[in-house]
Coordinates of C-alpha atoms and ligand atoms in Angstrom, one line a residue:
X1 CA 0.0 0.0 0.0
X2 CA 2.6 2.2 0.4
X3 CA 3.8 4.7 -2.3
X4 CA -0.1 4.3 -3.9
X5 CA -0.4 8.0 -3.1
X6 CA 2.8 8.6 -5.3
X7 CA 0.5 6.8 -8.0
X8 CA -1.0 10.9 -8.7
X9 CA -1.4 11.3 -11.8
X10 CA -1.7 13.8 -14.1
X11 CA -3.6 12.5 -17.2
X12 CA -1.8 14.9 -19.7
X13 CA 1.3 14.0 -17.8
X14 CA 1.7 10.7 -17.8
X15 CA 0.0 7.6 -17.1
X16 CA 0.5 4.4 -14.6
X17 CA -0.5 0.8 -15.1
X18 CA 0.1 -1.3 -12.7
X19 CA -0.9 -4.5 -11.6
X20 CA -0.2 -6.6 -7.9
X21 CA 3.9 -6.0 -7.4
X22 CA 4.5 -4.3 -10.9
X23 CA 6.1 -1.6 -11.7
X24 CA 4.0 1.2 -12.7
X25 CA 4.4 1.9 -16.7
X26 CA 4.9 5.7 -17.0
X27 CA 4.5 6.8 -21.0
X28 CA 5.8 9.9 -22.2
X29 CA 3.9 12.9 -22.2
X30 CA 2.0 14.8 -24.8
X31 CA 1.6 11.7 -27.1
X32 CA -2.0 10.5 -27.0
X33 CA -2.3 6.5 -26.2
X34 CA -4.5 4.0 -26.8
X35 CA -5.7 4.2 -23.3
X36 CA -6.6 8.5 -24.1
X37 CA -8.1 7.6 -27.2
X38 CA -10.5 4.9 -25.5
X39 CA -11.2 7.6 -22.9
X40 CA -12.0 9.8 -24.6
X41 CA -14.2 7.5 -27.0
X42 CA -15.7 5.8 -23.7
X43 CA -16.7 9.7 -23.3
X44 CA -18.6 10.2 -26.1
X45 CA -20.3 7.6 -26.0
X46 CA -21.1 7.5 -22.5
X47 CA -22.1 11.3 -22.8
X48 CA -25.4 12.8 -25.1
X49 CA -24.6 15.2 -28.0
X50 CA -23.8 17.7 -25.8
X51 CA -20.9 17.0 -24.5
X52 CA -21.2 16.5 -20.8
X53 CA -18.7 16.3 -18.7
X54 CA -19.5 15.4 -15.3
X55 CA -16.0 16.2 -13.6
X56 CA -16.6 19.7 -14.0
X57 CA -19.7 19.8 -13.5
X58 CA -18.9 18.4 -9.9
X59 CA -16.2 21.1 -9.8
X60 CA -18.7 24.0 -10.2
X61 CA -20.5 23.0 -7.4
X62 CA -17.7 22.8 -5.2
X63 CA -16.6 26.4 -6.5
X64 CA -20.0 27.8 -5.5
X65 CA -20.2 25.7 -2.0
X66 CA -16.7 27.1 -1.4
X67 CA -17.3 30.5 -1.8
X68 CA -20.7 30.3 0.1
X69 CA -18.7 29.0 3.4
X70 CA -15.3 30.7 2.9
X71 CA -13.4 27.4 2.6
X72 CA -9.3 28.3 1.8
X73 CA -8.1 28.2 -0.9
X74 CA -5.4 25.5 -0.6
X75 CA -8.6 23.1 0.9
X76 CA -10.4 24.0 -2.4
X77 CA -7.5 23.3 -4.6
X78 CA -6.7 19.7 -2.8
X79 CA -10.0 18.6 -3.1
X80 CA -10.5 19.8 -7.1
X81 CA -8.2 16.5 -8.2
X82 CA -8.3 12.9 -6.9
X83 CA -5.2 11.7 -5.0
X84 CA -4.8 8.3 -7.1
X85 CA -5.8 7.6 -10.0
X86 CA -5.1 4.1 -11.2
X87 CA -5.9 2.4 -14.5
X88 CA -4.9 -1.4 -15.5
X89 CA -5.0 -3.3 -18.0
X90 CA -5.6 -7.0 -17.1
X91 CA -5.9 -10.1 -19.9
X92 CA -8.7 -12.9 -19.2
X93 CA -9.6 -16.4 -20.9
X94 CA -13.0 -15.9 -22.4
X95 CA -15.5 -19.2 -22.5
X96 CA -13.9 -19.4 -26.4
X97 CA -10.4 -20.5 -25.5
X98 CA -9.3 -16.7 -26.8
X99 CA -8.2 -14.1 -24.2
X100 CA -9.1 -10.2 -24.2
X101 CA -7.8 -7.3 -22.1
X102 CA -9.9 -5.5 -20.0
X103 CA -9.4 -2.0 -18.4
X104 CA -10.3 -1.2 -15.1
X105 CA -10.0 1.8 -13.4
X106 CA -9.6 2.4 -9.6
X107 CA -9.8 6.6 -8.7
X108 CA -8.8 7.4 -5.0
X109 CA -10.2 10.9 -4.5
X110 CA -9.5 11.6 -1.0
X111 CA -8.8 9.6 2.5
X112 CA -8.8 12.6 5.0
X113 CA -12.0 11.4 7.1
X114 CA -10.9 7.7 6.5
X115 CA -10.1 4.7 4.0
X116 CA -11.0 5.5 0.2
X117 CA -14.6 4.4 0.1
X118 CA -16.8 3.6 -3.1
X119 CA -18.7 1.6 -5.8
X120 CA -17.2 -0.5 -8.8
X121 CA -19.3 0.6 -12.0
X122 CA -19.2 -2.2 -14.7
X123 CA -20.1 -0.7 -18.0
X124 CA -19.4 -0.2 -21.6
X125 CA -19.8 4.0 -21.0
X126 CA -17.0 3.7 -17.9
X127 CA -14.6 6.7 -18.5
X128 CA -11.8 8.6 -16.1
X129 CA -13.6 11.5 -16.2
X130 CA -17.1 9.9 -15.0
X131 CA -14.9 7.9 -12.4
X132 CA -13.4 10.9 -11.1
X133 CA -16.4 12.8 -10.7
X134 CA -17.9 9.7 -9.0
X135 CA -15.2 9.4 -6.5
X136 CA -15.6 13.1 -6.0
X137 CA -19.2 12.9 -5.0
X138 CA -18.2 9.7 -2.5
X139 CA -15.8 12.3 -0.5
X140 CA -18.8 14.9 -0.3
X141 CA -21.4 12.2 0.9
X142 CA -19.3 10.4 3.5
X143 CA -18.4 14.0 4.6
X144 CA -21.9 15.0 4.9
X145 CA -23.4 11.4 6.8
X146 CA -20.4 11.9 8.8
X147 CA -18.7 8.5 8.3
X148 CA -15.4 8.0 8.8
X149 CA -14.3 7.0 5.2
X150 CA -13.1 9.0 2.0
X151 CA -14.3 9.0 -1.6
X152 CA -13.4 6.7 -4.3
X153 CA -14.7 4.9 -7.4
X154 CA -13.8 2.8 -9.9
X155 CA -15.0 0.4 -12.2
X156 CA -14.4 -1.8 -15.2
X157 CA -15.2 -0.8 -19.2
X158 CA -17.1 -3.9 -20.5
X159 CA -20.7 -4.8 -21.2
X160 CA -21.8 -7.2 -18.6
X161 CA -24.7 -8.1 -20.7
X162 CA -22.3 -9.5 -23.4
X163 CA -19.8 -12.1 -21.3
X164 CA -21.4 -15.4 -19.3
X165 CA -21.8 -15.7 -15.5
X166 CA -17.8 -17.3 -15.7
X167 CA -16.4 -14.8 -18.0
X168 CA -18.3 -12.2 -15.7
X169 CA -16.2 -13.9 -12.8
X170 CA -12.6 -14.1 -14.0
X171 CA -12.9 -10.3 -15.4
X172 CA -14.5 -9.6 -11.4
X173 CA -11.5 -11.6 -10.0
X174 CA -8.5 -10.6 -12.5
X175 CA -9.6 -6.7 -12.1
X176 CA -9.2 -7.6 -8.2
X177 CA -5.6 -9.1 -9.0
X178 CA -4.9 -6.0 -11.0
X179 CA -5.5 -3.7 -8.4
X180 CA -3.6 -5.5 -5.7
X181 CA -3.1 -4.0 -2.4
X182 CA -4.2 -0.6 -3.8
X183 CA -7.8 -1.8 -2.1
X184 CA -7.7 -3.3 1.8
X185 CA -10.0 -3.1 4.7
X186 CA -8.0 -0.2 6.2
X187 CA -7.3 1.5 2.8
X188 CA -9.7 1.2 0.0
X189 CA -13.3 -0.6 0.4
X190 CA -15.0 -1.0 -3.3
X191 CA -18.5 -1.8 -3.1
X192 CA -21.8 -2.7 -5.8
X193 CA -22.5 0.5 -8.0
X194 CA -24.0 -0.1 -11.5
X195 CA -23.5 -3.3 -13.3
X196 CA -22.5 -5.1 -9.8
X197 CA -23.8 -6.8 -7.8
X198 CA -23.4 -8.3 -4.2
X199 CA -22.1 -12.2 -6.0
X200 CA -19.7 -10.5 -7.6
X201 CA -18.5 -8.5 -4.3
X202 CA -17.8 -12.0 -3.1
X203 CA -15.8 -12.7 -5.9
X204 CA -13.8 -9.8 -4.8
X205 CA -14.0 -10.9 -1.3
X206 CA -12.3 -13.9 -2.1
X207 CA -9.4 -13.5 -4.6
X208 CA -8.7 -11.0 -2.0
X209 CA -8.7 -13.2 0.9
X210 CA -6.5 -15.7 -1.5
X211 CA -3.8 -13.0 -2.4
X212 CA -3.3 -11.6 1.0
X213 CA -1.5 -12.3 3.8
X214 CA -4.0 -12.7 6.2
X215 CA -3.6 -13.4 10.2
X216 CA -7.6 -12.8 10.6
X217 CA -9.3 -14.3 7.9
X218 CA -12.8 -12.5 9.2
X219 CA -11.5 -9.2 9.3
X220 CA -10.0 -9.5 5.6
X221 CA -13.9 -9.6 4.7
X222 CA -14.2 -6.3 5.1
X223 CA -12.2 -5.7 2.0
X224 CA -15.7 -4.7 0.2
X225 CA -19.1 -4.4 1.6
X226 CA -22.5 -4.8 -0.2
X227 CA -21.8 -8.9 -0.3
X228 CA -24.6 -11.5 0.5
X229 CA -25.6 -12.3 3.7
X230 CA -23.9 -15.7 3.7
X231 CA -20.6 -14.4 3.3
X232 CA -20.0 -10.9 5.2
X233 CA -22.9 -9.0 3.9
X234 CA -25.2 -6.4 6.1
X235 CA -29.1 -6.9 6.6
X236 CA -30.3 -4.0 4.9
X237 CA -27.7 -3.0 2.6
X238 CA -29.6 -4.1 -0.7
X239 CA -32.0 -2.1 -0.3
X240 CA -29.8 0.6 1.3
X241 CA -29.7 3.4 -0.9
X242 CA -33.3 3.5 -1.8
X243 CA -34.4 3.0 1.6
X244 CA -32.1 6.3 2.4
X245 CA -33.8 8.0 -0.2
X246 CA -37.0 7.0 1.1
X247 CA -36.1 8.7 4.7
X248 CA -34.9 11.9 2.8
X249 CA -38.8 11.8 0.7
X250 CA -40.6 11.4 3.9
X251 CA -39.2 14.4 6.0
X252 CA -39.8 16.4 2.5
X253 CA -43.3 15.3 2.4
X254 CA -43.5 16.8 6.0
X255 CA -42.2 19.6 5.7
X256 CA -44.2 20.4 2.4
X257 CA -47.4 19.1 3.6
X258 CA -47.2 16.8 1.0
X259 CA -49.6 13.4 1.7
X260 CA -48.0 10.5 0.0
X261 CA -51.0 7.5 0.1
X262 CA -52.4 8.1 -3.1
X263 CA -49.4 9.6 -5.2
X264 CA -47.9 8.8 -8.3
X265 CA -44.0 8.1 -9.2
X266 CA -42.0 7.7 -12.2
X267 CA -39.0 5.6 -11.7
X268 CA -36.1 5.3 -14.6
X269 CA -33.6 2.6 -13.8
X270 CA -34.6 -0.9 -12.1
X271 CA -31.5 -2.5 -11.2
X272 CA -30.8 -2.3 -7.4
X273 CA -31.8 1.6 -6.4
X274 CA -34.9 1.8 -8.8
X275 CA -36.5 -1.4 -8.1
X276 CA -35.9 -1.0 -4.3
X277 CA -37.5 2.2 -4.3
X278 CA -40.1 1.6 -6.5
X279 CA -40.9 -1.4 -3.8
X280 CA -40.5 1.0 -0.7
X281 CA -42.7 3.7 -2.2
X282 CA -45.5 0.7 -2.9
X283 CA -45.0 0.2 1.0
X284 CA -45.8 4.1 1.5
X285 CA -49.3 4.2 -0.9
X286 CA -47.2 5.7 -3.9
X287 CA -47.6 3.8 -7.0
X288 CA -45.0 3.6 -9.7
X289 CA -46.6 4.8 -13.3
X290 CA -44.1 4.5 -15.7
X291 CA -40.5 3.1 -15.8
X292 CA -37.5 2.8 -18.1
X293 CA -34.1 0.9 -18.5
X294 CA -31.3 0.5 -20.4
X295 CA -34.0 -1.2 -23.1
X296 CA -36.7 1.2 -22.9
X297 CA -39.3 2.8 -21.5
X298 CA -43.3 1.8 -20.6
X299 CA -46.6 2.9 -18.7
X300 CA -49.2 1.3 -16.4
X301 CA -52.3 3.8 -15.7
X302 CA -53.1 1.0 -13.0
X303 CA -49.5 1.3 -11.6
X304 CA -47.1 -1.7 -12.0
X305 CA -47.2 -4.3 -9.2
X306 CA -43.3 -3.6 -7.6
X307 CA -43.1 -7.1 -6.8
X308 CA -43.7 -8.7 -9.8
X309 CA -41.5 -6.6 -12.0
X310 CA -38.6 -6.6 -9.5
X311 CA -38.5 -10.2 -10.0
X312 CA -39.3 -10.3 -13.4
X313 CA -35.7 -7.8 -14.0
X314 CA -34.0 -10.3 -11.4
X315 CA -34.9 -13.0 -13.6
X316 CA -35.1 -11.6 -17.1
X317 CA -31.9 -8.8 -16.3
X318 CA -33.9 -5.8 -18.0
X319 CA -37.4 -4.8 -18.0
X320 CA -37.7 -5.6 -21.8
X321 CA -40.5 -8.0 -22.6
X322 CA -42.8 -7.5 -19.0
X323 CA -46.3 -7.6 -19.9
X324 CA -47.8 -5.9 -17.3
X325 CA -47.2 -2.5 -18.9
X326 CA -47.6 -0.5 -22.4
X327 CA -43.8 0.6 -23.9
X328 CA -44.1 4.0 -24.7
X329 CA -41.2 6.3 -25.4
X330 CA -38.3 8.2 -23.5
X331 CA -39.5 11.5 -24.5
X332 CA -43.4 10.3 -22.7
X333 CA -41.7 8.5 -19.7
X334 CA -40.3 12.0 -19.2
X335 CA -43.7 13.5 -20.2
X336 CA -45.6 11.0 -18.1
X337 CA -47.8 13.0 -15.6
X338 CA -47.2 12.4 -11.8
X339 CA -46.1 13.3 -8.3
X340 CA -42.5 11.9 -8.3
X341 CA -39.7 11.3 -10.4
X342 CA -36.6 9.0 -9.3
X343 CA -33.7 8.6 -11.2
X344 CA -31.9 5.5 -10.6
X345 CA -29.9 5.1 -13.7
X346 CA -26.8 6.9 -15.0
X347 CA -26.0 10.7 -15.1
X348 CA -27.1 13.5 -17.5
X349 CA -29.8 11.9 -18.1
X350 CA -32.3 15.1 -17.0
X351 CA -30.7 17.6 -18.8
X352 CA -32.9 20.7 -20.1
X353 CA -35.0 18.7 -22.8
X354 CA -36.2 15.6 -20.2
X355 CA -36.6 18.8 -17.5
X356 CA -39.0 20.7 -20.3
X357 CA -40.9 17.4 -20.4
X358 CA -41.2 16.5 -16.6
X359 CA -44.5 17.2 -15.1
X360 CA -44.1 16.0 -11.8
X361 CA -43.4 18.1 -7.9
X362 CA -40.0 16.7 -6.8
X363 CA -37.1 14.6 -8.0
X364 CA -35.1 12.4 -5.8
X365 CA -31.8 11.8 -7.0
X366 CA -31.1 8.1 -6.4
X367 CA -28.7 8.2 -9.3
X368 CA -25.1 10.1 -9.1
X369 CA -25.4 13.1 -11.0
X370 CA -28.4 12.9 -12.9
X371 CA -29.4 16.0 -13.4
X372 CA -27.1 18.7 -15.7
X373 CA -27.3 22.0 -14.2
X374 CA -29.1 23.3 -17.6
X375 CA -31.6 21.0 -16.3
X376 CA -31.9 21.6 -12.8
X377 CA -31.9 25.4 -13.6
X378 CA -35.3 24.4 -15.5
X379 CA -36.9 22.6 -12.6
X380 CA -36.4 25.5 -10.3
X381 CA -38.0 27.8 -12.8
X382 CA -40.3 25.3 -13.3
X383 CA -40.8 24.8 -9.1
X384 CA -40.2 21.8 -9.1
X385 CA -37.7 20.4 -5.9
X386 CA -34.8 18.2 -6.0
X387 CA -33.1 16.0 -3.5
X388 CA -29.9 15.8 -4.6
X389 CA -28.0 12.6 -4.7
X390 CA -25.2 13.7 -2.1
X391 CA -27.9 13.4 0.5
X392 CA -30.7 11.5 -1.2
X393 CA -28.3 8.1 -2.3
X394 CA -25.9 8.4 1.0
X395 CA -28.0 5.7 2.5
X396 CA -25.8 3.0 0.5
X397 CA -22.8 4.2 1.6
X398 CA -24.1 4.4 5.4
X399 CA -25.6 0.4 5.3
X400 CA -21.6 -0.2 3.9
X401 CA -20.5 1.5 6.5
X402 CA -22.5 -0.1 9.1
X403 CA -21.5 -4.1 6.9
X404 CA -17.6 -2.7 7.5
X405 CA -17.9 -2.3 10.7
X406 CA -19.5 -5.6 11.6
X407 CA -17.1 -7.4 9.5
X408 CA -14.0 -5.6 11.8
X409 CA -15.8 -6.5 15.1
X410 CA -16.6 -10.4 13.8
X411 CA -20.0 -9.5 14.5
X412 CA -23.6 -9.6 13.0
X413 CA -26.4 -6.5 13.6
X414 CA -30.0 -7.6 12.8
X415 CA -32.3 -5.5 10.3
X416 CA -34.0 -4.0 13.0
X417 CA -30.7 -2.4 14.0
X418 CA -29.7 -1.2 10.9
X419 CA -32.6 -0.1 9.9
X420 CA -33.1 2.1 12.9
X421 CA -29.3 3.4 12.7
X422 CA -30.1 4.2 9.2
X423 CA -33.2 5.9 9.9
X424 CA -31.7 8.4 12.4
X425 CA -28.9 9.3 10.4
X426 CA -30.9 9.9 7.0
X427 CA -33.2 11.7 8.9
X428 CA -30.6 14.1 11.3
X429 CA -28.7 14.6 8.2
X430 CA -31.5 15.5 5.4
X431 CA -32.6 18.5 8.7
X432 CA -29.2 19.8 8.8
X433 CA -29.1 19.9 5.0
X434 CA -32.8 21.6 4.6
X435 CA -32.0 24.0 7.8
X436 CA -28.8 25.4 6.0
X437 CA -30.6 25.7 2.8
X438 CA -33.4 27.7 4.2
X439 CA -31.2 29.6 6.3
X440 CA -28.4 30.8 3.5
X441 CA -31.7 30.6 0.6
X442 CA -29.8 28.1 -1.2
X443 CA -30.6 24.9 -3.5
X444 CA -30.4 21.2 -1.2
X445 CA -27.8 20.8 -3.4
X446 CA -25.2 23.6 -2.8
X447 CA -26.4 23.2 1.0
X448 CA -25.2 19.0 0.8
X449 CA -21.6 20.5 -0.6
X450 CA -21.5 23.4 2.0
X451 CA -21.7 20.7 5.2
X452 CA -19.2 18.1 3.5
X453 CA -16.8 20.7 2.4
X454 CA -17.6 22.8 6.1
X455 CA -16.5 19.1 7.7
X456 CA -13.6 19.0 5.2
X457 CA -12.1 22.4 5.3
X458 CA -12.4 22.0 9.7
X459 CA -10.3 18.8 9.9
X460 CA -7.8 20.0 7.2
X461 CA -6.7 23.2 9.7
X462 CA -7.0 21.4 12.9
X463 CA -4.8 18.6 10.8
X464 CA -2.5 21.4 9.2
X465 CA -0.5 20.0 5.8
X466 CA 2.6 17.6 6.3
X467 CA 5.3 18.4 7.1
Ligands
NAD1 P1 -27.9 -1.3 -11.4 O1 -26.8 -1.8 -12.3 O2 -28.4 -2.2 -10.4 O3 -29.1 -0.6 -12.2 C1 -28.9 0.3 -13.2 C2 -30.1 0.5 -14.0 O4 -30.0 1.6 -14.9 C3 -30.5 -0.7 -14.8 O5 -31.9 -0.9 -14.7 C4 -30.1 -0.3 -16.2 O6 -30.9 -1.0 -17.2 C5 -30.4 1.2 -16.2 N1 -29.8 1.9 -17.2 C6 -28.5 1.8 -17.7 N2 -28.3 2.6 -18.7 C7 -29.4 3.2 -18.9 C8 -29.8 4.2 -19.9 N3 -29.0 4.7 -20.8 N4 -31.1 4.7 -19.9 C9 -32.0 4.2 -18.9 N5 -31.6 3.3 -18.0 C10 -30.4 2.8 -18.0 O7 -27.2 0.0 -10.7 P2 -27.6 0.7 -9.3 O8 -26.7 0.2 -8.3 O9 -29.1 0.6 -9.1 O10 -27.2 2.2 -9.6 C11 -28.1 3.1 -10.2 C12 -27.6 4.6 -9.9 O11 -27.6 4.7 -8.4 C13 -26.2 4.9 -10.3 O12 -26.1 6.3 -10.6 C14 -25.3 4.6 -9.1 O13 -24.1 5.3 -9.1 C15 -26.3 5.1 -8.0 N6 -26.0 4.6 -6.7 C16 -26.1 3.3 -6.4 C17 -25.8 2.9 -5.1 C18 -25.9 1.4 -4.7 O14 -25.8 1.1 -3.5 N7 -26.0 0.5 -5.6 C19 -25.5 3.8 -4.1 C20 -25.5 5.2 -4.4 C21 -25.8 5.6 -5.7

């Protein structure tokens, strides 16, 4: 673990590979590689027409929240770059006989408040600049919940959707044996973000365990958290981050007067945050109208029974196909008439054209970055209120914190447990966020990234720089 920090990198400067006990490969600078050209295609692709890119994005906000709370200068300009940023490049046998090389990316933003902590995405559209704008958002969350972790992502560019449960496997394990001791229980703790799931954290779990030397074998678990029950995993983590969102809707709906038996939602993405939410708001008399996934988009003026279509995704992987509902388009998803909108699907994808569309009185941001600030500039016009995904999604990282601990202490907390810690710390944190917002008149968002960065910029002057 030692000499990762000096693994910095400078994209323009130079780039490190590296793999368990290599040395990194450092290229010359100015001369595009492969690896920029890929990025930069990954980029397009994973980006609409209009060129989004979500790193500075992210950046802007922090330049507002800074100025709003005063935070130095020095504090601001640590925080604009990741610490780490590590890329490898690992070959794996497909079911064929051939091999292919995979890239995977690991990007260590920052460990002030504790060890890097954050998801592995596992998709075609993976790029540096998504990752690092990912790992950005981790530090602000943990910052904000208070949890004694850093920010970090990373992820691997493939389409899951393409390679069998074994190929899925040895790319899961090799990526693991690529990154090597640049993730540990006391340094880096990857968990399931898109395209990943809680199997596959075991995977992780356990070419870890096998490439480590380990004295307590039940304390190496805690390498990643979001695994199954059986081997390490929390009560209440799979349905973490939609349950946190859930607390975060419900002190909203208080404070706005807002009765939610009888209300209407429109839910894009049903992997793990949509279809948990879409369950938990079926719980709370709010119906889910109209979905969408990575395959399309459809209706039901009836509302679609939770259950049944969370199974039917489990089962099928998509949402293509499912009978109980009429496929419609993205541009009438968007259009679709109701109370609630939740994103649970990739960013940019409410940008001004989708926000022009939306008919609907709040958005909660389950998704990272979903909203472009073109589009969340029309929703305020247009009155309608956000909660962003900084304080709406934290409750995934919370439940992994909660699954970390556990795993350290050898012990196990029941549901009731977590879902009572998670409760009060959703609901203590989503007051401080919507007092500061009312107080300085600012958006939930900028009022998120005033706390974490507040948190931030305090331990950074009690800590002082080194040496
Ligand atoms: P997932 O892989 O379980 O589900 C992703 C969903 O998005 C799938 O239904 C997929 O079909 C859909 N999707 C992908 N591309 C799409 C497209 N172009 N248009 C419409 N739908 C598309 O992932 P997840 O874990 O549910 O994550 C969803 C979002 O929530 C991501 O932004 C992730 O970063 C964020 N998030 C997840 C967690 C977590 O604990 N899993 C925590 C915090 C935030």
């Amino acid at each position: 673990m030692a000499g990762t920090s000096e693994l910095n990198e400078d994209k323009k400067a130079r780039k490190s590979k590296r793999g368990r006990g290599d040395a990194p490969v450092v290229e010359a600078p100015g001369q595009p590689d492969q690896d920029e050209r890929d990025d930069r295609s990954a980029q397009e692709a994973s980006v609409s027409e209009d060129n989004y890119e979500f790193f500075k994005v992210i950046q802007g906000y922090l330049d507002e929240a800074a100025g709003i709370i005063g935070l130095p200068a020095h504090v601001r300009e640590m925080l604009s770059q990741p610490k780490n940023e590590i890329i490898v490049h690992f070959p794996v046998r497909m079911d064929d006989g051939s091999l292919k090389i995979f890239k995977g990316y690991r990007i260590q933003h920052n460990n002030l408040m504790g060890p890097y902590k954050g998801g592995l995405r596992f998709h075609h559209s993976v790029s540096l600049d998504d990752l690092k704008a990912l790992a950005t958002m981790m530090t602000w969350k943990c910052a904000l919940m208070g949890i004694p972790f850093g920010g970090a992502k990373g992820g691997v560019k493939v389409d899951t959707n393409k390679l069998s449960r074994d190929e899925l496997m040895r790319v899961t394990r090799r990526f693991t044996h690529a990154l090597g001791n640049n993730i540990g229980p006391n340094y880096d703790i990857p968990a399931p973000d898109v395209g990943s799931n809680a199997q596959m954290m075991v995977w992780i779990m356990d070419t870890y365990m096998n490439q480590v030397d380990h004295t307590n074998k039940n304390a190496q678990r805690a390498v990643v958290t979001g695994k199954t029950l059986n081997c390490g995993g929390s009560p209440g983590r799979e349905k973490a981050t939609a349950q946190g969102a859930i607390h975060c809707l419900t002190e909203w709906a208080k404070d706005n007067r807002f009765e939610l038996e009888g209300k209407t939602a429109i839910v894009q993405g049903f992997g793990n945050v949509g279809s948990f939410s879409s369950l938990l708001l079926s719980k709370l008399g709010v119906s889910t109208i109209a979905v969408g996934d990575h395959t399309g988009y459809m209706r039901s003026v009836e509302g679609f029974n939770a259950h049944k279509l969370s199974d039917y995704v489990k089962k099928n992987g998509s949402i293509a196909g499912y009978e109980g509902g009429q496929p419609i388009t993205r541009e009438e998803f968007f259009a679709t008439k109701a109370d609630i909108f939740i994103p649970a699907a990739l960013e940019n994808q409410l940008r001004a054209p989708e926000a022009e569309l939306l008919q609907v009185k709040l958005v909660v941001e389950g998704a990272n970055g979903p909203c472009s600030p073109e589009g969340e500039a029309l929703l305020a016009k247009k009155g309608i209120a956000v909660l962003p995904d900084v304080l709406a999604n934290s409750g995934g990282v919370t439940v992994s914190y909660y699954e970390w601990v556990q795993n350290l202490r050898s012990e196990t907390w029941d549901l009731e447990e977590v879902d009572r810690r998670l409760e009060k710390t959703m609901k203590e944190t989503y007051r401080k966020v919507a007092f500061f917002a009312s107080e300085k008149k600012v958006s939930m968002r900028v009022a998120a990234y005033c706390l974490a960065l507040r948190n931030l910029g305090n331990a950074y002057e009690e800590r002082g720089i080194f040496p």
